[in-house]
Coordinates of C-alpha atoms and ligand atoms in Angstrom, one line a residue:
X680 CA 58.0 77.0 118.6
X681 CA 57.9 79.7 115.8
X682 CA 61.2 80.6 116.9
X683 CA 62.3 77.3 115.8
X684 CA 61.0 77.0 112.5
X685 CA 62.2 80.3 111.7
X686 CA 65.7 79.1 112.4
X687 CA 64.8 75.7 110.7
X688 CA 63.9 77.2 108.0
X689 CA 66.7 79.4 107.3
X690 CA 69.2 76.7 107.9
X691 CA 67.1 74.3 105.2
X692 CA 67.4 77.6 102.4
X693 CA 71.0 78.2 102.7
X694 CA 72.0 74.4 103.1
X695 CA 70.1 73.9 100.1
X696 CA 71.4 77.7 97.7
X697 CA 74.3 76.2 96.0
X698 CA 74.9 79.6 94.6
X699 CA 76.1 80.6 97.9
X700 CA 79.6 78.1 96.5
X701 CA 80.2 80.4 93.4
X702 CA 83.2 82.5 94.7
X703 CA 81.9 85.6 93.0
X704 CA 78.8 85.7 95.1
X705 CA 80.3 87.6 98.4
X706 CA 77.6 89.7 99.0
X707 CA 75.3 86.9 99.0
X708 CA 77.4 84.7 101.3
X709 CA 78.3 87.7 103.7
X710 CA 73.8 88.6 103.9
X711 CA 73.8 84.9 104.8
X712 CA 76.5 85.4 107.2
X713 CA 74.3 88.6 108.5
X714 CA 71.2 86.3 108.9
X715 CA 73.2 83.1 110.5
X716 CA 74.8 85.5 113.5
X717 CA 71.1 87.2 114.2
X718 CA 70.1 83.9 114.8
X719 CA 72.8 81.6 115.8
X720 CA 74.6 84.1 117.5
X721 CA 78.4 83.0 118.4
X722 CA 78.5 83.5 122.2
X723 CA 75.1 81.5 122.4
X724 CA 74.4 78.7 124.9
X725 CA 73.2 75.6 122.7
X726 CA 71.8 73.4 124.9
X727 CA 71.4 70.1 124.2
X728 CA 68.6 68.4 121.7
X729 CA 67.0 69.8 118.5
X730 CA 68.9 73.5 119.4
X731 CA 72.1 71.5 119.6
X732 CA 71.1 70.3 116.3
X733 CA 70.0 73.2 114.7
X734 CA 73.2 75.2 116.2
X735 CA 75.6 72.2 114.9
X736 CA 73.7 73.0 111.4
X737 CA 74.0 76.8 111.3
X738 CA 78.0 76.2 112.0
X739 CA 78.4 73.8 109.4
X740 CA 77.2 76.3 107.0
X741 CA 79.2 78.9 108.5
X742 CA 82.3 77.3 108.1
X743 CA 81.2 76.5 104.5
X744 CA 80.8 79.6 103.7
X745 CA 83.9 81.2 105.2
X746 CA 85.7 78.6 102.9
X747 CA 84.5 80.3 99.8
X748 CA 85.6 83.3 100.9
X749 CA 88.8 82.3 101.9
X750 CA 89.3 80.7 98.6
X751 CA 87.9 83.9 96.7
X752 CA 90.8 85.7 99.1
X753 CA 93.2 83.6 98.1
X754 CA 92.5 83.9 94.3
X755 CA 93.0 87.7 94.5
X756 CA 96.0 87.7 96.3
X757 CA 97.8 85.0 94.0
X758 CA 97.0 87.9 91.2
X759 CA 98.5 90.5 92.9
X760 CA 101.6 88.5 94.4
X761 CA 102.6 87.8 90.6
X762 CA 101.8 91.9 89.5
X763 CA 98.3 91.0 88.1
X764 CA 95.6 91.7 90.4
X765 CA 94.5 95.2 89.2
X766 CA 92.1 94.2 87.3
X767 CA 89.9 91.7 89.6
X768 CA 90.3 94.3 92.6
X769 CA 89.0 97.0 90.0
X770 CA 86.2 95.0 88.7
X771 CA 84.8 94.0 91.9
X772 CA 84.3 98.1 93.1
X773 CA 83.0 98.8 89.9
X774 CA 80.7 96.0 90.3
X775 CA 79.6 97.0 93.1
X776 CA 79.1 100.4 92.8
X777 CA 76.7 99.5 89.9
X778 CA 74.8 97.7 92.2
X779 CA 74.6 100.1 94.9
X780 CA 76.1 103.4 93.7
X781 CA 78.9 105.3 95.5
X782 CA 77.2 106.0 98.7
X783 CA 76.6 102.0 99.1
X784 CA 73.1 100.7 99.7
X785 CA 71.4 103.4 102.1
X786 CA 73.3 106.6 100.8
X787 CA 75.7 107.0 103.5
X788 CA 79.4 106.1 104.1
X789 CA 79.5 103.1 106.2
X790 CA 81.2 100.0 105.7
X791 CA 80.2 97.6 103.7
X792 CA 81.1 94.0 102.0
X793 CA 83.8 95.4 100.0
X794 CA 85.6 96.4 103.4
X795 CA 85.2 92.7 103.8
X796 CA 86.7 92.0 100.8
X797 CA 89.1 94.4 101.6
X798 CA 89.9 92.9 104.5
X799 CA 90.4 89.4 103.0
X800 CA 92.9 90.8 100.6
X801 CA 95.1 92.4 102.4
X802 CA 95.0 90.6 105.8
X803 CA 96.1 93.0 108.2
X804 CA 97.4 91.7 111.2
X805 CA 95.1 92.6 114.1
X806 CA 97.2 95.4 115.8
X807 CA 97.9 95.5 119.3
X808 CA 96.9 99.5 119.9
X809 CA 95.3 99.2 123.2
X810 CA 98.2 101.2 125.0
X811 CA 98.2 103.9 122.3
X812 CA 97.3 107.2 124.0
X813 CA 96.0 109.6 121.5
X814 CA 97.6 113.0 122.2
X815 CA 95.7 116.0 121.6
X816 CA 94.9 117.2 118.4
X817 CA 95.3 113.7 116.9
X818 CA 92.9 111.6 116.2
X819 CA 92.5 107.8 117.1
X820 CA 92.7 105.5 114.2
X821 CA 89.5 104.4 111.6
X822 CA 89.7 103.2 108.1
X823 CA 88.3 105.1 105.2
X824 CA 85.5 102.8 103.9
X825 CA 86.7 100.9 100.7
X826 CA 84.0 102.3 98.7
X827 CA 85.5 105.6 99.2
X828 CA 89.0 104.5 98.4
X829 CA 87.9 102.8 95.5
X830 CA 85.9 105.8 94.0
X831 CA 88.8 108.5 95.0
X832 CA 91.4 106.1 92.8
X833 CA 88.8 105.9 89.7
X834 CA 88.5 109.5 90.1
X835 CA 92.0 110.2 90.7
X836 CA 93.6 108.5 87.3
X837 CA 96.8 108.1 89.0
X838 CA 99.4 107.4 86.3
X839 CA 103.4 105.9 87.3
X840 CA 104.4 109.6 87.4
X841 CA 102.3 110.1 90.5
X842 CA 103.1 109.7 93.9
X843 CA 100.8 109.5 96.7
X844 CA 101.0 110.2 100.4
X845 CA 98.5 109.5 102.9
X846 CA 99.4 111.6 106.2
X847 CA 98.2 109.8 108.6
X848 CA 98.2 106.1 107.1
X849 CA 97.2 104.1 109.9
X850 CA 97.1 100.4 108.6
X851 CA 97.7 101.8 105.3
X852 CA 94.3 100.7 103.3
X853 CA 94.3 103.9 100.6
X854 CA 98.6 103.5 99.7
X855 CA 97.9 99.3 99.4
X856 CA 95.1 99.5 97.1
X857 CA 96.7 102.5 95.2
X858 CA 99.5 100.6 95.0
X859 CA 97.5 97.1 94.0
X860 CA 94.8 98.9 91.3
X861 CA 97.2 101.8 89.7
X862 CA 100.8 102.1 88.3
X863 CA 101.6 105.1 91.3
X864 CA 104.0 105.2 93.8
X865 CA 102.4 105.0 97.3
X866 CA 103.6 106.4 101.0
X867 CA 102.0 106.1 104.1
X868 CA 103.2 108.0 106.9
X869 CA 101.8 107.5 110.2
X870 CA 102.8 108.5 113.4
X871 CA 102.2 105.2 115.4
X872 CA 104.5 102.1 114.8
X873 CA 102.2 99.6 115.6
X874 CA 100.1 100.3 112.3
X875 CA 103.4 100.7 110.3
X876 CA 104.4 97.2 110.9
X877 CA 100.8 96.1 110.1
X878 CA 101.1 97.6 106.6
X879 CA 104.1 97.1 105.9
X880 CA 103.8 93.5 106.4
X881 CA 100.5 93.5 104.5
X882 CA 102.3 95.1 101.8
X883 CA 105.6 92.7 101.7
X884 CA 103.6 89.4 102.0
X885 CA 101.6 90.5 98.5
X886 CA 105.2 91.4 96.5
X887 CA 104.0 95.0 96.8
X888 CA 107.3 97.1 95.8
X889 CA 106.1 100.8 94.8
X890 CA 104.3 101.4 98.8
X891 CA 106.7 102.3 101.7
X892 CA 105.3 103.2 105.3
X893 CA 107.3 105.6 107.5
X894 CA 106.9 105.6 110.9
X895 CA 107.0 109.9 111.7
X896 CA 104.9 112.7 112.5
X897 CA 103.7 114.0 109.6
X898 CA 104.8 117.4 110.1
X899 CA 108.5 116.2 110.3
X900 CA 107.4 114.4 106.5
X901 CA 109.3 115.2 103.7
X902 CA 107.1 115.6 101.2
X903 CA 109.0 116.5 98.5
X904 CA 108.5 113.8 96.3
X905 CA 104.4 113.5 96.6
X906 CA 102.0 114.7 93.6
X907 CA 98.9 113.5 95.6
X908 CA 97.9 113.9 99.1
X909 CA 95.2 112.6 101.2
X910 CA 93.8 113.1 105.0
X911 CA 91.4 111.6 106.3
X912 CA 90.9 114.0 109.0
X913 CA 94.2 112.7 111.2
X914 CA 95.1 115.6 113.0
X915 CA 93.0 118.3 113.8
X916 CA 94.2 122.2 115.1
X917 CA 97.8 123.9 114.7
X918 CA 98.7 120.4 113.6
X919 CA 96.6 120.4 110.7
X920 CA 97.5 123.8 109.9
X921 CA 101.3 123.1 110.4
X922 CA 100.5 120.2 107.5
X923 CA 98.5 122.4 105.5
X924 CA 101.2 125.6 105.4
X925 CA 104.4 122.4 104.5
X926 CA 101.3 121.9 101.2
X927 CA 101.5 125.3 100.4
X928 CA 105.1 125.3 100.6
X929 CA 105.2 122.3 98.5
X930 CA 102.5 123.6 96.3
X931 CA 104.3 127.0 95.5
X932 CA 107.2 125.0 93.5
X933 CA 104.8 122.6 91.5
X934 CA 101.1 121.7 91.2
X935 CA 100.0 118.7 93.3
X936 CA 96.3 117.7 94.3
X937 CA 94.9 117.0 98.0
X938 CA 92.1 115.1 98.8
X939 CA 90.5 115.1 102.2
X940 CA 87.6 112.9 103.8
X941 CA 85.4 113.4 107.0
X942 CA 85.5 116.4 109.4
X943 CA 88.7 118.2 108.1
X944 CA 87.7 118.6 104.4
X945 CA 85.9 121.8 105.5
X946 CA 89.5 123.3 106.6
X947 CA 91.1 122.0 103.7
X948 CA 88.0 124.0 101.9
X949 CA 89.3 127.1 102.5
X950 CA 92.6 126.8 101.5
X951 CA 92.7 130.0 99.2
X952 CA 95.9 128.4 97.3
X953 CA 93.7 125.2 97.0
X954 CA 90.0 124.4 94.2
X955 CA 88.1 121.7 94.6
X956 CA 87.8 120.1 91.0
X957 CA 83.9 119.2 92.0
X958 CA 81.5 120.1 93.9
X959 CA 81.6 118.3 97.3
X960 CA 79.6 115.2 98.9
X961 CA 79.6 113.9 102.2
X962 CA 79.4 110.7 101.3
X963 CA 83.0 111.4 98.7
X964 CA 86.4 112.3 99.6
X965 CA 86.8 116.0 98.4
X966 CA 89.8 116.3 95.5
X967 CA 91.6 119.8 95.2
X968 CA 94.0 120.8 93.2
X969 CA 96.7 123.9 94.1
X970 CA 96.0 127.3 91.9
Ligands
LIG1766 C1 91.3 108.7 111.0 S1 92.8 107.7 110.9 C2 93.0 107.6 109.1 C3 93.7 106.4 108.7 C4 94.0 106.3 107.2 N1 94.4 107.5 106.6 C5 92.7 105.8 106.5 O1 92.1 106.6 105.8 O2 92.4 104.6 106.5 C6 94.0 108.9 111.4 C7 95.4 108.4 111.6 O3 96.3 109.5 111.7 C8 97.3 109.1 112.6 N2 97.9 110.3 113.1 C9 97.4 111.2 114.0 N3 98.2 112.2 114.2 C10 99.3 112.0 113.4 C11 100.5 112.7 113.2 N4 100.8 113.9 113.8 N5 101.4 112.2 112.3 C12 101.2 111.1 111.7 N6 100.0 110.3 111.9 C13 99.1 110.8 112.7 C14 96.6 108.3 113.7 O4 97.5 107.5 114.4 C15 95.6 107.5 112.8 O5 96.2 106.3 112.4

């Protein structure tokens, strides 16, 4: 019987926050979203009477909600499909990490609403990578959380002369908002094709025309052409140290930077031709710059 009033309750609040309808207020309507699924779960069973009710109520407001969102989505893309959506993608990290710092709301590096937003943005096609085999030494695909993306391009100050190349791209997430929030040239090179054709698709249907994704091994990448290089730990072994010797080579001609997140930035640490420009946190990709 509590059980029930709990639910009734809830649905009664959000049926009745019209706040939740401003676009702007994601992070409210994705915490409702959070409470609706704890207690209307999706796969649940919902019988007939005043649960059938109450169920009928909670997707109402679910589908409500995912409106918003969609048309927030929508919004954002429309600016970048006509070269303008810099700005709002920018002021939504920076928003949010005054409201929760870099390290997102319990200091770690976990995903968070703006890898929802994220998601809405660029609409990456679910890929089918169930047959993928990760060989050894390589590492099975995960996206950098967007709050690290977003603080690694703030703190990066990419200009038009720069061009950045993420070994290892997967679906691409760090060259497509590169490419969306600064003036740079973006590559992503990633070994499997499935993930290419995901970002590159991502990347065509927003008018996106300075980021290309190569399908290749990255040590077979030219990397002649990059000022800026991130991993975030994609490789592992002699192939990480096959990657890292082609960045010295690279690195004895001109200066470049390389930035690395997760396990591998410990490697990448003791580079001797490579200084990180700050001290490092967990929570941060690590930037360095060639000496
Ligand atoms: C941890 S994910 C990182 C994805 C992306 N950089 C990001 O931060 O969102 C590592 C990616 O590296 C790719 N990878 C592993 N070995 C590779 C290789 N030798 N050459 C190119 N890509 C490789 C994997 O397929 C996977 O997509």
């Amino acid at each position: 019987m509590r059980m029930l009033s709990v639910r009734s309750s809830l649905l009664a609040e959000l049926e009745q926050d019209c706040l939740l309808d401003e676009p702007d207020r994601l992070l409210q309507r994705i915490e409702a979203q959070d409470r609706l699924d704890v207690h209307f779960p999706q796969d649940s069973d919902a019988g007939s009477g005043t649960e059938a009710a109450l169920e009928c109520r909670a997707r109402a407001i679910q589908a409500r909600l995912d409106a918003v969102n969609r048309e927030l989505y929508e919004g954002i893309r429309s600016g970048i499909q006509q070269g303008a959506g810099q700005d709002r993608v920018l002021a939504w990290s920076r928003a949010s990490g005054h409201e929760e710092g870099v390290a997102g709301r319990d200091g770690s590096d976990r995903y968070d609403y703006l890898d929802e937003l994220v998601s809405g943005i660029l609409q990456l096609d679910q890929p089918d990578d169930e047959a993928i085999e990760v060989a050894p030494e390589m590492v099975f695909y995960q996206p950098t959380p967007a709050r690290v993306i977003f603080d690694l391009i703030e703190r990066l100050e990419l200009t038009g002369q720069d061009v950045l190349i993420d070994l290892g791209s997967g679906l691409g997430h760090l060259p497509l908002l590169a490419a969306i929030c600064t003036s740079a040239s973006c590559i992503g090179i990633e070994l499997e094709a499935v993930y290419v054709d995901c970002a590159q698709s991502s990347a065509h249907a927003l008018n996106l025309t300075r980021v290309t994704f190569i399908q290749q091994d990255a040590r077979a990448a030219d990397l002649s052409s990059g000022t800026v290089f991130y991993l975030y730990t994609p490789f592992t072994g002699t192939i990480l140290r096959a990657v890292l010797d082609s960045l010295r080579h690279e690195a004895s001609s001109r200066a470049i930077r390389v930035c690395a997140f997760g396990p591998c930035v410990q490697a990448v640490a003791t580079e001797p031709w490579l200084q990180a420009i700050e001290p490092q946190e967990a929570h941060r990709a690590a930037i360095f710059r060639s000496v």
